[in-house]
Amino acid sequence: MKWLHKDLLDVSQLSRSEVMAIFETAGRFQELQERPVKKVPTLKGRSVILFFAEPSTRTKTSFDVAGKRLSADTFSLAKSSSSLTKGESLKDTALTLQAMAPDAIVIRHWCSGAARFLADRLECSVINAGDGRHAHPTQALLDAFTLHQEWGDLAGKTVLILGDIAHSRVARSNVILLNKLGARVRICGPRTLLPPAVRTWNAKIFSNLDEAVKGVDAVMCLRLQLERQKQGLLPDLREYARTFGLARRHVDLANQDVRILHPGPLNRGVEISSELADCADSLILDQVSSGVVVRMALLFLYMTRKGEE
Ligand code: CP
């Protein structure tokens, strides 16, 4: 497929066939993970800057691993070691990075719209690695790829997204992508952690977890993002864990072979019991492995694109 997009800002930009092309490319890179030497020269001579203005373990490391396995040169910039801390604007930081002529910039930023802001100003590809509460397209792609590996077609499957929906860019991107792939989406969380716009999403909303989990094929737990909660939205963490934490009794209400996902990082014993996080039906570490090959596919497609958007 001729890749037409310059930037990846959210999954809403992608057609179903483009998502399938990403999965097909990621699937081809999976074989590389089994080899003793996990490196191919595909992106030799190309460079990608990883600009993370918020903390990250999975996304940043897997983009770094993905780039290096394709022989691209990867360069990391964190907020704490950048001139953002001296008051430099995002625009000037971005133009400075652009002047070093990278082929792509992967950005994580606390402001919704930061990736779009850069994409409108830079000639190189911009890949959104999470912007505020807005979007986390590469996470949604790796989540769907993980389920695709398990099930093949996602059409007709029911996926429950559980927890802190209000602060979650992962939830927003996943609702869009799961719908695009024909899955039915359910949302469950305390009313204080549901955004007002949730009623406009193509998802069935529940406030009772026992009801929400009945007959689902997968549960995607979300991290409670306490760092983004300015006002007290939860009276008590233990109460939250009792009411909305995924436990064995919930899994018994779901379909047989229910799959358990979590984008990480986990608050064990809060949004998910430790036993479930580590159980045989948990795909949490498969999601991390998928993250490497999906990001390899994205770097490959965006950094070798030929078309005009
Ligand atoms: N899921 C996710 O984005 O994890 P990191 O914050 O560790 O990158």
GROMACS .gro file of C-alpha atoms in nm, residues 35-307:
model
  273
   35ARG     CA    1   1.586  -1.406   1.554
   36PRO     CA    2   1.916  -1.393   1.749
   37VAL     CA    3   2.008  -1.074   1.560
   38LYS     CA    4   1.697  -0.855   1.572
   39LYS     CA    5   1.804  -0.590   1.325
   40VAL     CA    6   1.740  -0.514   0.957
   41PRO     CA    7   1.879  -0.224   0.750
   42THR     CA    8   1.535  -0.098   0.635
   43LEU     CA    9   1.566   0.256   0.778
   44LYS     CA   10   1.946   0.289   0.768
   45GLY     CA   11   2.042   0.655   0.732
   46ARG     CA   12   1.704   0.782   0.858
   47SER     CA   13   1.664   0.954   1.194
   48VAL     CA   14   1.387   0.992   1.446
   49ILE     CA   15   1.372   1.221   1.749
   50LEU     CA   16   1.180   1.095   2.053
   51PHE     CA   17   1.057   1.409   2.228
   52PHE     CA   18   0.886   1.309   2.553
   53ALA     CA   19   0.769   1.600   2.765
   54GLU     CA   20   0.584   1.356   2.997
   55PRO     CA   21   0.719   1.039   3.161
   56SER     CA   22   0.698   0.711   2.971
   57THR     CA   23   0.844   0.363   2.998
   58ARG     CA   24   0.659   0.155   2.737
   59THR     CA   25   0.597   0.405   2.457
   60LYS     CA   26   0.937   0.573   2.460
   61THR     CA   27   1.141   0.255   2.498
   62SER     CA   28   0.943   0.064   2.237
   63PHE     CA   29   0.977   0.348   1.982
   64ASP     CA   30   1.350   0.350   2.057
   65VAL     CA   31   1.377  -0.029   2.021
   66ALA     CA   32   1.159  -0.019   1.707
   67GLY     CA   33   1.375   0.247   1.541
   68LYS     CA   34   1.701   0.074   1.630
   69ARG     CA   35   1.576  -0.266   1.505
   70LEU     CA   36   1.510  -0.099   1.170
   71SER     CA   37   1.859   0.063   1.183
   72ALA     CA   38   1.725   0.418   1.214
   73ASP     CA   39   1.922   0.660   1.433
   74THR     CA   40   1.711   0.750   1.736
   75PHE     CA   41   1.767   1.054   1.958
   76SER     CA   42   1.586   1.115   2.286
   77LEU     CA   43   1.486   1.446   2.442
   78ALA     CA   44   1.305   1.464   2.776
   79LYS     CA   45   1.140   1.773   2.920
   80SER     CA   46   1.367   1.775   3.226
   81SER     CA   47   1.681   1.792   3.012
   82SER     CA   48   1.541   2.023   2.743
   83SER     CA   49   1.527   2.401   2.717
   84LEU     CA   50   1.152   2.383   2.785
   85THR     CA   51   1.263   2.408   3.149
   86LYS     CA   52   1.429   2.746   3.062
   87GLY     CA   53   1.105   2.878   2.918
   88GLU     CA   54   1.155   2.791   2.550
   89SER     CA   55   0.820   2.755   2.374
   90LEU     CA   56   0.697   2.432   2.217
   91LYS     CA   57   0.709   2.603   1.876
   92ASP     CA   58   1.074   2.707   1.912
   93THR     CA   59   1.168   2.367   2.050
   94ALA     CA   60   1.002   2.200   1.754
   95LEU     CA   61   1.160   2.432   1.495
   96THR     CA   62   1.499   2.370   1.658
   97LEU     CA   63   1.451   1.994   1.630
   98GLN     CA   64   1.328   2.030   1.270
   99ALA     CA   65   1.650   2.221   1.182
  100MET     CA   66   1.842   1.902   1.262
  101ALA     CA   67   1.657   1.740   0.970
  102PRO     CA   68   1.505   1.431   1.130
  103ASP     CA   69   1.272   1.215   0.922
  104ALA     CA   70   1.023   1.192   1.208
  105ILE     CA   71   0.951   1.334   1.552
  106VAL     CA   72   0.761   1.123   1.804
  107ILE     CA   73   0.604   1.352   2.063
  108ARG     CA   74   0.440   1.302   2.401
  109HIS     CA   75   0.309   1.618   2.563
  110TRP     CA   76   0.069   1.708   2.842
  111CYS     CA   77  -0.134   1.945   2.618
  112SER     CA   78  -0.414   1.808   2.401
  113GLY     CA   79  -0.337   1.925   2.047
  114ALA     CA   80   0.042   1.945   2.090
  115ALA     CA   81   0.106   1.687   1.817
  116ARG     CA   82  -0.127   1.870   1.574
  117PHE     CA   83   0.050   2.200   1.659
  118LEU     CA   84   0.384   2.048   1.554
  119ALA     CA   85   0.246   1.865   1.252
  120ASP     CA   86   0.109   2.193   1.111
  121ARG     CA   87   0.452   2.357   1.141
  122LEU     CA   88   0.705   2.085   1.060
  123GLU     CA   89   0.801   1.918   0.734
  124CYS     CA   90   0.898   1.587   0.891
  125SER     CA   91   0.647   1.326   1.005
  126VAL     CA   92   0.499   1.382   1.349
  127ILE     CA   93   0.376   1.079   1.544
  128ASN     CA   94   0.158   1.139   1.846
  129ALA     CA   95   0.277   0.934   2.144
  130GLY     CA   96   0.003   1.077   2.367
  131ASP     CA   97  -0.122   1.437   2.394
  132GLY     CA   98  -0.307   1.539   2.711
  133ARG     CA   99  -0.644   1.369   2.732
  134HIS     CA  100  -0.689   1.379   2.356
  135ALA     CA  101  -0.537   1.076   2.187
  136HIS     CA  102  -0.287   0.790   2.210
  137PRO     CA  103  -0.314   0.638   1.863
  138THR     CA  104  -0.016   0.404   1.883
  139GLN     CA  105  -0.151   0.254   2.207
  140ALA     CA  106  -0.493   0.192   2.049
  141LEU     CA  107  -0.324   0.033   1.745
  142LEU     CA  108  -0.113  -0.200   1.958
  143ASP     CA  109  -0.416  -0.290   2.173
  144ALA     CA  110  -0.623  -0.378   1.866
  145PHE     CA  111  -0.327  -0.562   1.711
  146THR     CA  112  -0.295  -0.771   2.030
  147LEU     CA  113  -0.665  -0.867   2.010
  148HIS     CA  114  -0.633  -0.926   1.635
  149GLN     CA  115  -0.352  -1.174   1.710
  150GLU     CA  116  -0.586  -1.356   1.952
  151TRP     CA  117  -0.910  -1.348   1.758
  152GLY     CA  118  -0.841  -1.254   1.398
  153ASP     CA  119  -1.143  -1.038   1.316
  154LEU     CA  120  -1.263  -0.810   1.597
  155ALA     CA  121  -1.607  -0.767   1.437
  156GLY     CA  122  -1.889  -0.868   1.672
  157LYS     CA  123  -1.664  -0.892   1.979
  158THR     CA  124  -1.756  -0.691   2.291
  159VAL     CA  125  -1.483  -0.496   2.468
  160LEU     CA  126  -1.533  -0.325   2.804
  161ILE     CA  127  -1.316  -0.021   2.884
  162LEU     CA  128  -1.308   0.021   3.261
  163GLY     CA  129  -1.197   0.292   3.500
  164ASP     CA  130  -1.076   0.650   3.472
  165ILE     CA  131  -1.230   0.738   3.136
  166ALA     CA  132  -1.227   1.115   3.195
  167HIS     CA  133  -0.848   1.150   3.193
  168SER     CA  134  -0.774   0.874   2.942
  169ARG     CA  135  -0.643   0.944   2.593
  170VAL     CA  136  -0.613   0.563   2.564
  171ALA     CA  137  -0.992   0.524   2.610
  172ARG     CA  138  -1.071   0.792   2.350
  173SER     CA  139  -0.847   0.641   2.081
  174ASN     CA  140  -0.961   0.287   2.162
  175VAL     CA  141  -1.333   0.370   2.133
  176ILE     CA  142  -1.271   0.510   1.784
  177LEU     CA  143  -1.052   0.223   1.667
  178LEU     CA  144  -1.256  -0.064   1.816
  179ASN     CA  145  -1.568   0.077   1.647
  180LYS     CA  146  -1.380   0.111   1.319
  181LEU     CA  147  -1.291  -0.260   1.341
  182GLY     CA  148  -1.652  -0.362   1.411
  183ALA     CA  149  -1.625  -0.436   1.785
  184ARG     CA  150  -1.898  -0.334   2.032
  185VAL     CA  151  -1.766  -0.104   2.306
  186ARG     CA  152  -1.883  -0.073   2.665
  187ILE     CA  153  -1.761   0.191   2.910
  188CYS     CA  154  -1.774   0.161   3.289
  189GLY     CA  155  -1.648   0.392   3.562
  190PRO     CA  156  -1.762   0.618   3.844
  191ARG     CA  157  -1.973   0.913   3.726
  192THR     CA  158  -1.703   1.158   3.839
  193LEU     CA  159  -1.455   0.985   3.603
  194LEU     CA  160  -1.676   0.990   3.291
  195PRO     CA  161  -1.629   1.295   3.066
  196PRO     CA  162  -1.948   1.484   2.967
  197ALA     CA  163  -1.885   1.395   2.598
  198VAL     CA  164  -1.901   1.021   2.672
  199ARG     CA  165  -2.271   1.024   2.572
  200THR     CA  166  -2.172   1.117   2.218
  201TRP     CA  167  -1.931   0.819   2.189
  202ASN     CA  168  -2.040   0.502   2.015
  203ALA     CA  169  -2.031   0.302   2.339
  204LYS     CA  170  -2.277   0.165   2.594
  205ILE     CA  171  -2.226   0.326   2.935
  206PHE     CA  172  -2.250   0.139   3.267
  207SER     CA  173  -2.200   0.249   3.626
  208ASN     CA  174  -2.223  -0.105   3.770
  209LEU     CA  175  -1.925  -0.328   3.693
  210ASP     CA  176  -2.114  -0.655   3.753
  211GLU     CA  177  -2.361  -0.551   3.479
  212ALA     CA  178  -2.095  -0.411   3.248
  213VAL     CA  179  -1.878  -0.722   3.245
  214LYS     CA  180  -2.156  -0.973   3.166
  215GLY     CA  181  -2.082  -1.149   2.838
  216VAL     CA  182  -1.781  -0.939   2.733
  217ASP     CA  183  -1.492  -1.085   2.532
  218ALA     CA  184  -1.224  -0.851   2.666
  219VAL     CA  185  -1.180  -0.604   2.952
  220MET     CA  186  -0.939  -0.315   2.913
  221CYS     CA  187  -0.859  -0.171   3.256
  222LEU     CA  188  -0.731   0.187   3.269
  223ARG     CA  189  -0.487   0.341   3.511
  224LEU     CA  190  -0.633   0.577   3.766
  225GLN     CA  191  -0.458   0.901   3.665
  226LEU     CA  192  -0.433   1.067   4.005
  227GLU     CA  193  -0.171   1.312   3.873
  228ARG     CA  194  -0.433   1.466   3.639
  229GLN     CA  195  -0.703   1.496   3.907
  230LYS     CA  196  -0.691   1.850   4.046
  231GLN     CA  197  -1.013   1.833   4.249
  232GLY     CA  198  -1.101   1.531   4.464
  233LEU     CA  199  -1.295   1.312   4.221
  234LEU     CA  200  -1.269   1.003   4.439
  235PRO     CA  201  -1.353   0.995   4.808
  236ASP     CA  202  -1.147   0.685   4.884
  237LEU     CA  203  -0.907   0.463   4.684
  238ARG     CA  204  -1.010   0.148   4.873
  239GLU     CA  205  -1.374   0.216   4.789
  240TYR     CA  206  -1.276   0.266   4.423
  241ALA     CA  207  -1.085  -0.064   4.421
  242ARG     CA  208  -1.384  -0.245   4.575
  243THR     CA  209  -1.635  -0.098   4.327
  244PHE     CA  210  -1.440  -0.062   4.003
  245GLY     CA  211  -1.126  -0.275   4.048
  246LEU     CA  212  -1.132  -0.582   3.822
  247ALA     CA  213  -1.132  -0.902   4.030
  248ARG     CA  214  -1.180  -1.275   3.971
  249ARG     CA  215  -1.557  -1.260   4.044
  250HIS     CA  216  -1.601  -1.016   3.752
  251VAL     CA  217  -1.408  -1.237   3.513
  252ASP     CA  218  -1.642  -1.524   3.602
  253LEU     CA  219  -1.934  -1.313   3.472
  254ALA     CA  220  -1.764  -1.244   3.138
  255ASN     CA  221  -1.745  -1.479   2.839
  256GLN     CA  222  -1.526  -1.786   2.869
  257ASP     CA  223  -1.171  -1.704   2.752
  258VAL     CA  224  -1.219  -1.336   2.829
  259ARG     CA  225  -0.901  -1.143   2.758
  260ILE     CA  226  -0.763  -0.889   3.006
  261LEU     CA  227  -0.572  -0.582   2.891
  262HIS     CA  228  -0.415  -0.282   3.058
  263PRO     CA  229  -0.204  -0.020   2.878
  264GLY     CA  230   0.017   0.022   3.185
  265PRO     CA  231   0.159   0.142   3.408
  266LEU     CA  232  -0.050  -0.063   3.655
  267ASN     CA  233  -0.173   0.030   4.000
  268ARG     CA  234  -0.197  -0.329   4.125
  269GLY     CA  235  -0.481  -0.376   4.372
  270VAL     CA  236  -0.651  -0.053   4.258
  271GLU     CA  237  -0.781  -0.088   3.899
  272ILE     CA  238  -0.692  -0.458   3.870
  273SER     CA  239  -0.611  -0.734   4.119
  274SER     CA  240  -0.253  -0.856   4.110
  275GLU     CA  241  -0.377  -1.211   4.049
  276LEU     CA  242  -0.562  -1.107   3.732
  277ALA     CA  243  -0.276  -0.895   3.603
  278ASP     CA  244  -0.055  -1.205   3.606
  279CYS     CA  245  -0.313  -1.472   3.508
  280ALA     CA  246  -0.306  -1.680   3.187
  281ASP     CA  247  -0.583  -1.469   3.027
  282SER     CA  248  -0.388  -1.147   3.081
  283LEU     CA  249  -0.246  -0.993   2.762
  284ILE     CA  250  -0.064  -0.713   2.940
  285LEU     CA  251   0.288  -0.823   2.843
  286ASP     CA  252   0.167  -0.925   2.494
  287GLN     CA  253   0.056  -0.562   2.457
  288VAL     CA  254   0.412  -0.452   2.533
  289SER     CA  255   0.555  -0.693   2.272
  290SER     CA  256   0.292  -0.577   2.020
  291GLY     CA  257   0.401  -0.221   2.093
  292VAL     CA  258   0.745  -0.288   1.946
  293VAL     CA  259   0.625  -0.440   1.617
  294VAL     CA  260   0.335  -0.195   1.571
  295ARG     CA  261   0.575   0.096   1.624
  296MET     CA  262   0.824  -0.063   1.383
  297ALA     CA  263   0.541  -0.077   1.128
  298LEU     CA  264   0.449   0.287   1.191
  299LEU     CA  265   0.808   0.413   1.165
  300PHE     CA  266   0.850   0.213   0.845
  301LEU     CA  267   0.527   0.337   0.683
  302TYR     CA  268   0.560   0.703   0.786
  303MET     CA  269   0.935   0.734   0.723
  304THR     CA  270   0.925   0.574   0.378
  305ARG     CA  271   0.598   0.728   0.261
  306LYS     CA  272   0.579   0.842  -0.098
  307GLY     CA  273   0.237   1.004  -0.124
   0.00000   0.00000   0.00000
